[in-house]
Amino acid sequence: MAATAGIQWARKEDERWAASFKLRFVTEFHPPTQLVDQVLSEVHEAVTETGQPARDLFGEPRAYAARVSADRVEEMHTQGQDLGGATPGERFTNALTMAGLWALVVSAVHWARDGVWADVSPASLTGLGALTAGVVIGCLVGALRTAGRVQAARACTSAAAVAVIAGIVALVVLPRHGLFALPVPALCAISAAVMAGAHRLPDATANRWFTRQSSEDSEQWMQHLDGLLRGAHGSPAHQAREHVAEVRSHLASTPGGTAPGEFGDVETYAARLAAGPGRTARVLRRKARLAAIFAAALAVANLDAPRSAEVTSLWFWFGGLATASALGYAAMQYRDFRHQR
């Protein structure tokens, strides 16, 4: 029968049950194809081992399809994603797209304010180069955390902070005499190219840059579990350690068992552990934290604007409104988090 191709059913009633289940499952819940085949294989195995009809073991086809959908479809769709529903590749491409957009806006404002040509000095060349490097490195942080590579994310955070501080110091300390003139439209074009390239980069391609290859080694599996819980799912460090300790204790009582063999795919298992009522609070907490960091960075970047720019200048109001908006958004996110708690 086409609905259950590849599986030989010993009883016609089981074959009809499987066909009805597949029809309901596919048309009503739209699961991934591999999940349909996997569930039917599991049903066939249970029916073969117990000798009981599928209807007695699993109930009505439609009701079982609904249970499977609730338990496993959402889990398959969300595995590999963080609290915001993004994969590592999406985090990287989105961050790089936004960085390109901001660079384009800043370049356009500079063009409108100061004209087509920009004088490049040792201070601006070194300082802006270091700041650009810091921003690019910072774009890696979210992707690495979503991939469960917490230590690498921390290293990138430190490197980005060092690059930004070095850029600020260079802008203040180094000489400001002009070395050469650079056409601002060229900066706009480069920024637009970065933004467009990041937007068009397939997320699946970027995912492969950050995700780890599955390993049969239990220690690596548990290390990855700890990273996914703390990074992608925002679980507290002590809670992640407790889950890893439970896995380790189970393996100690199961001679010859491995973490992948006992618990399956690490991303699926991490998503299952992180699900529950506490997930919403973690989502809001992470949003509030990121909004506060962004607002603080924007405020620092515009500290010099009130002193160096005229009140009537476009640059003054651009920086002031952007900072005020970021601070207001951070306050709203913090309020939502407090209400959730």
Coordinates of C-alpha atoms in Angstrom, one line a residue:
M1 CA 0.0 0.0 0.0
A2 CA 1.4 3.4 -0.9
A3 CA 0.7 5.0 2.4
T4 CA 2.9 2.5 4.2
A5 CA 5.4 1.6 1.4
G6 CA 8.5 -0.1 2.6
I7 CA 6.8 -1.8 5.7
Q8 CA 5.2 -5.2 5.5
W9 CA 2.3 -5.5 7.9
A10 CA 1.2 -8.9 9.1
R11 CA -2.4 -7.9 9.6
K12 CA -4.7 -6.0 7.3
E13 CA -6.1 -4.0 10.2
D14 CA -2.7 -2.8 11.2
E15 CA -2.0 -1.8 7.6
R16 CA -5.3 0.2 7.5
W17 CA -4.5 1.8 10.9
A18 CA -1.1 2.9 9.6
A19 CA -2.6 4.3 6.4
S20 CA -5.2 6.2 8.4
F21 CA -2.5 7.5 10.8
K22 CA -0.3 8.7 8.0
L23 CA -3.1 10.4 6.3
R24 CA -4.2 12.3 9.4
F25 CA -0.6 13.0 10.5
V26 CA 0.5 14.5 7.1
T27 CA -2.7 16.4 6.2
E28 CA -3.4 17.9 9.6
F29 CA 0.0 18.4 11.3
H30 CA 2.4 18.7 8.4
P31 CA 5.4 16.9 10.0
P32 CA 8.8 16.4 8.4
T33 CA 8.9 13.4 6.1
Q34 CA 11.6 11.6 8.1
L35 CA 9.4 11.8 11.2
V36 CA 6.5 10.1 9.5
D37 CA 8.7 7.2 8.4
Q38 CA 10.3 7.0 11.8
V39 CA 7.0 6.8 13.7
L40 CA 5.6 4.2 11.4
S41 CA 8.8 2.1 11.8
E42 CA 8.4 2.4 15.6
V43 CA 4.8 1.3 15.4
H44 CA 5.7 -1.6 13.2
E45 CA 8.4 -2.7 15.6
A46 CA 6.1 -2.5 18.6
V47 CA 3.3 -4.4 16.8
T48 CA 5.8 -7.1 15.7
E49 CA 7.3 -7.5 19.2
T50 CA 4.1 -7.6 21.2
G51 CA 1.8 -9.3 18.7
Q52 CA -1.0 -6.9 19.6
P53 CA -2.9 -4.7 17.1
A54 CA -1.7 -1.2 16.5
R55 CA -5.1 0.2 17.6
D56 CA -4.8 -1.6 21.0
L57 CA -1.2 -0.3 21.5
F58 CA -1.6 3.3 20.3
G59 CA -5.3 4.1 20.2
E60 CA -7.2 5.8 17.4
P61 CA -5.0 7.0 14.5
R62 CA -6.0 10.6 14.7
A63 CA -5.5 10.9 18.4
Y64 CA -2.1 9.3 18.2
A65 CA -1.2 11.6 15.4
A66 CA -2.1 14.6 17.6
R67 CA 0.0 13.2 20.5
V68 CA 3.0 12.6 18.3
S69 CA 2.7 16.1 16.9
A70 CA 2.5 17.7 20.3
D71 CA 5.5 15.7 21.6
R72 CA 7.8 15.6 18.6
V73 CA 7.0 17.8 15.7
E74 CA 7.7 21.1 17.5
E75 CA 10.8 19.5 19.0
M76 CA 12.2 18.5 15.6
H77 CA 11.5 22.0 14.2
T78 CA 13.1 23.8 17.1
Q79 CA 16.2 21.6 17.7
G80 CA 19.3 23.5 16.8
Q81 CA 17.6 26.9 17.6
D82 CA 18.1 29.2 20.4
L83 CA 15.6 31.0 22.6
G84 CA 14.8 33.4 19.8
G85 CA 14.0 30.6 17.4
A86 CA 17.2 31.2 15.3
T87 CA 19.9 28.8 14.2
P88 CA 23.6 29.6 14.5
G89 CA 23.7 30.6 10.8
E90 CA 20.7 32.9 11.2
R91 CA 22.3 34.6 14.1
F92 CA 25.5 35.3 12.1
T93 CA 23.8 36.4 8.9
N94 CA 21.3 38.6 10.8
A95 CA 24.1 40.2 12.9
L96 CA 26.3 40.8 9.8
T97 CA 23.3 42.2 7.9
M98 CA 22.5 44.7 10.7
A99 CA 26.2 45.7 11.0
G100 CA 26.2 46.4 7.2
L101 CA 23.0 48.4 7.6
W102 CA 24.4 50.5 10.4
A103 CA 27.6 51.1 8.5
L104 CA 25.5 52.2 5.5
V105 CA 23.5 54.6 7.6
V106 CA 26.5 56.1 9.3
S107 CA 28.3 56.5 5.9
A108 CA 25.2 58.1 4.4
V109 CA 24.9 60.6 7.3
H110 CA 28.6 61.4 7.0
W111 CA 28.1 62.0 3.3
A112 CA 25.1 64.3 3.9
R113 CA 26.9 66.2 6.6
D114 CA 30.5 66.6 5.4
G115 CA 30.4 66.0 1.7
V116 CA 31.6 63.4 -0.8
W117 CA 35.2 63.2 0.4
A118 CA 36.4 62.1 3.9
D119 CA 39.9 62.8 5.1
V120 CA 41.6 59.7 6.5
S121 CA 44.1 60.2 9.3
P122 CA 46.2 57.7 11.3
A123 CA 43.6 58.0 14.1
S124 CA 40.6 57.3 11.9
L125 CA 42.4 54.6 9.8
T126 CA 43.6 52.6 12.9
G127 CA 40.6 53.4 15.1
L128 CA 37.8 52.6 12.6
G129 CA 39.7 49.5 11.4
A130 CA 39.9 48.2 15.0
L131 CA 36.2 49.1 15.6
T132 CA 35.2 47.3 12.4
A133 CA 37.2 44.2 13.5
G134 CA 35.4 44.3 16.8
V135 CA 32.0 44.5 15.2
V136 CA 32.8 41.5 12.9
I137 CA 34.1 39.4 15.8
G138 CA 31.0 40.4 17.8
C139 CA 28.8 39.0 15.0
L140 CA 30.3 35.6 15.8
V141 CA 29.2 35.6 19.4
G142 CA 25.5 34.9 19.0
A143 CA 26.2 32.2 16.4
L144 CA 28.7 30.4 18.7
R145 CA 26.4 30.6 21.7
T146 CA 23.5 29.2 19.7
A147 CA 25.8 26.3 18.5
G148 CA 26.6 25.5 22.2
R149 CA 30.2 26.7 21.9
V150 CA 30.1 28.8 25.0
Q151 CA 33.9 29.0 25.6
A152 CA 34.5 30.2 22.0
A153 CA 31.7 32.7 22.4
R154 CA 33.4 34.1 25.5
A155 CA 36.7 34.3 23.7
C156 CA 35.1 36.2 20.8
T157 CA 33.4 38.5 23.3
S158 CA 36.7 39.3 24.9
A159 CA 38.4 39.8 21.6
A160 CA 35.6 42.1 20.4
A161 CA 35.8 44.2 23.6
V162 CA 39.6 44.5 23.2
A163 CA 39.3 45.6 19.6
V164 CA 36.6 48.2 20.4
I165 CA 38.7 49.6 23.3
A166 CA 41.8 49.7 21.1
G167 CA 39.8 51.5 18.4
I168 CA 38.6 54.1 20.8
V169 CA 42.1 54.7 22.2
A170 CA 43.5 55.0 18.7
L171 CA 40.9 57.6 17.8
V172 CA 41.8 59.7 20.8
V173 CA 45.6 59.2 20.9
L174 CA 46.9 58.9 17.3
P175 CA 47.6 61.9 15.1
R176 CA 44.7 63.4 13.1
H177 CA 46.6 64.9 10.1
G178 CA 45.2 63.7 6.8
L179 CA 46.9 60.9 4.9
F180 CA 44.6 60.7 2.0
A181 CA 41.0 61.4 1.0
L182 CA 38.4 58.6 0.6
P183 CA 35.1 58.9 -1.3
V184 CA 32.3 58.4 1.1
P185 CA 30.1 56.8 -1.7
A186 CA 32.6 54.0 -1.8
L187 CA 32.1 53.3 1.9
C188 CA 28.3 53.3 1.3
A189 CA 28.8 50.8 -1.5
I190 CA 31.0 48.5 0.6
S191 CA 28.5 48.7 3.5
A192 CA 25.6 47.9 1.1
A193 CA 27.6 44.9 -0.4
V194 CA 28.3 43.5 3.1
M195 CA 24.6 43.8 4.0
A196 CA 23.4 42.3 0.8
G197 CA 26.0 39.5 0.9
A198 CA 25.1 38.6 4.5
H199 CA 21.4 38.6 3.6
R200 CA 21.8 36.4 0.6
L201 CA 24.2 33.9 2.3
P202 CA 22.2 30.7 2.9
D203 CA 21.6 30.0 6.6
A204 CA 22.3 26.3 6.0
T205 CA 25.8 27.2 4.7
A206 CA 26.5 29.5 7.7
N207 CA 25.2 26.8 10.0
R208 CA 27.9 24.4 8.9
W209 CA 30.5 26.9 9.9
F210 CA 29.5 26.9 13.5
T211 CA 27.8 23.6 14.4
R212 CA 29.8 20.7 15.7
Q213 CA 29.9 17.3 14.0
S214 CA 28.0 14.6 15.9
S215 CA 30.3 12.4 18.0
E216 CA 29.9 9.0 19.6
D217 CA 32.2 10.0 22.4
S218 CA 30.2 10.4 25.6
E219 CA 32.4 13.1 27.1
Q220 CA 32.1 15.3 24.0
W221 CA 28.4 14.6 23.9
M222 CA 28.0 15.8 27.5
Q223 CA 30.2 18.8 26.9
H224 CA 28.0 19.8 23.9
L225 CA 24.9 19.3 26.1
D226 CA 26.3 21.6 28.7
G227 CA 27.1 24.2 26.0
L228 CA 23.7 24.0 24.4
L229 CA 21.8 24.3 27.6
R230 CA 23.8 27.3 28.7
G231 CA 24.2 29.0 25.3
A232 CA 21.3 28.2 23.0
H233 CA 18.6 27.7 25.8
G234 CA 19.8 30.1 28.4
S235 CA 19.7 27.7 31.3
P236 CA 21.7 28.7 34.4
A237 CA 25.1 27.1 34.7
H238 CA 24.2 25.1 37.8
Q239 CA 21.1 23.7 36.1
A240 CA 23.1 22.7 33.1
R241 CA 25.7 21.0 35.3
E242 CA 22.9 19.1 37.1
H243 CA 21.6 17.7 33.8
V244 CA 25.1 16.7 32.8
A245 CA 25.6 15.0 36.2
E246 CA 22.4 13.0 35.7
V247 CA 23.6 11.8 32.3
R248 CA 26.9 10.8 33.8
S249 CA 25.3 9.0 36.7
H250 CA 23.0 7.1 34.3
L251 CA 26.0 6.0 32.2
A252 CA 27.9 4.9 35.3
S253 CA 25.0 2.5 36.1
T254 CA 24.8 1.3 32.5
P255 CA 28.0 -0.6 31.6
G256 CA 28.9 -0.3 28.0
G257 CA 26.3 2.4 27.4
T258 CA 27.1 5.7 25.6
A259 CA 25.5 9.0 25.9
P260 CA 24.3 9.1 22.2
G261 CA 23.1 5.5 22.5
E262 CA 21.1 6.1 25.7
F263 CA 19.8 9.7 25.1
G264 CA 19.9 10.1 21.3
D265 CA 20.7 13.3 19.4
V266 CA 22.2 15.9 21.8
E267 CA 20.3 18.9 20.3
T268 CA 17.0 17.1 20.6
Y269 CA 17.7 16.1 24.2
A270 CA 18.8 19.6 25.1
A271 CA 15.6 21.1 23.6
R272 CA 13.6 18.6 25.6
L273 CA 15.3 19.4 28.9
A274 CA 15.0 23.2 28.3
A275 CA 11.3 23.1 27.4
G276 CA 8.8 24.0 30.1
P277 CA 7.3 27.0 31.9
G278 CA 10.8 28.5 32.7
R279 CA 11.5 28.9 29.0
T280 CA 9.4 32.1 28.6
A281 CA 11.2 33.7 31.5
R282 CA 14.6 32.8 30.0
V283 CA 13.5 34.3 26.6
L284 CA 12.5 37.6 28.3
R285 CA 15.6 37.7 30.4
R286 CA 17.9 37.3 27.4
K287 CA 16.0 39.9 25.4
A288 CA 16.3 42.4 28.3
R289 CA 20.0 41.7 28.7
L290 CA 20.8 42.1 25.0
A291 CA 18.7 45.3 24.8
A292 CA 20.6 46.7 27.8
I293 CA 24.0 45.9 26.2
F294 CA 23.0 47.4 22.9
A295 CA 21.7 50.6 24.6
A296 CA 24.8 50.9 26.7
A297 CA 27.0 50.5 23.6
L298 CA 25.0 53.1 21.7
A299 CA 25.2 55.5 24.6
V300 CA 29.0 55.2 24.8
A301 CA 29.3 55.6 21.1
N302 CA 27.4 58.9 21.3
L303 CA 29.0 60.3 24.4
D304 CA 30.9 62.8 22.4
A305 CA 28.0 64.0 20.3
P306 CA 26.5 66.6 22.7
R307 CA 29.9 68.3 23.0
S308 CA 31.2 68.2 19.5
A309 CA 28.0 68.6 17.4
E310 CA 25.6 71.5 17.1
V311 CA 22.1 71.2 18.4
T312 CA 20.8 71.9 15.0
S313 CA 23.0 69.3 13.3
L314 CA 21.6 66.0 11.8
W315 CA 24.3 64.0 13.6
F316 CA 23.4 65.4 17.0
W317 CA 19.7 64.3 16.6
F318 CA 20.5 61.0 14.9
G319 CA 22.7 59.9 17.9
G320 CA 20.4 61.3 20.5
L321 CA 17.2 59.7 19.1
A322 CA 18.9 56.4 18.5
T323 CA 20.3 56.3 22.1
A324 CA 16.9 57.3 23.6
S325 CA 15.1 54.7 21.5
A326 CA 17.5 52.0 22.6
L327 CA 17.2 53.0 26.3
G328 CA 13.4 53.0 26.0
Y329 CA 13.3 49.6 24.4
A330 CA 15.7 48.2 27.0
A331 CA 13.4 49.5 29.8
M332 CA 10.4 47.9 28.2
Q333 CA 12.1 44.6 27.9
Y334 CA 13.2 44.7 31.5
R335 CA 9.6 45.6 32.6
D336 CA 8.3 42.5 30.7
F337 CA 10.9 40.3 32.3
R338 CA 10.0 41.6 35.8
H339 CA 6.3 41.0 35.2
Q340 CA 7.0 37.5 34.0
R341 CA 8.9 36.7 37.2

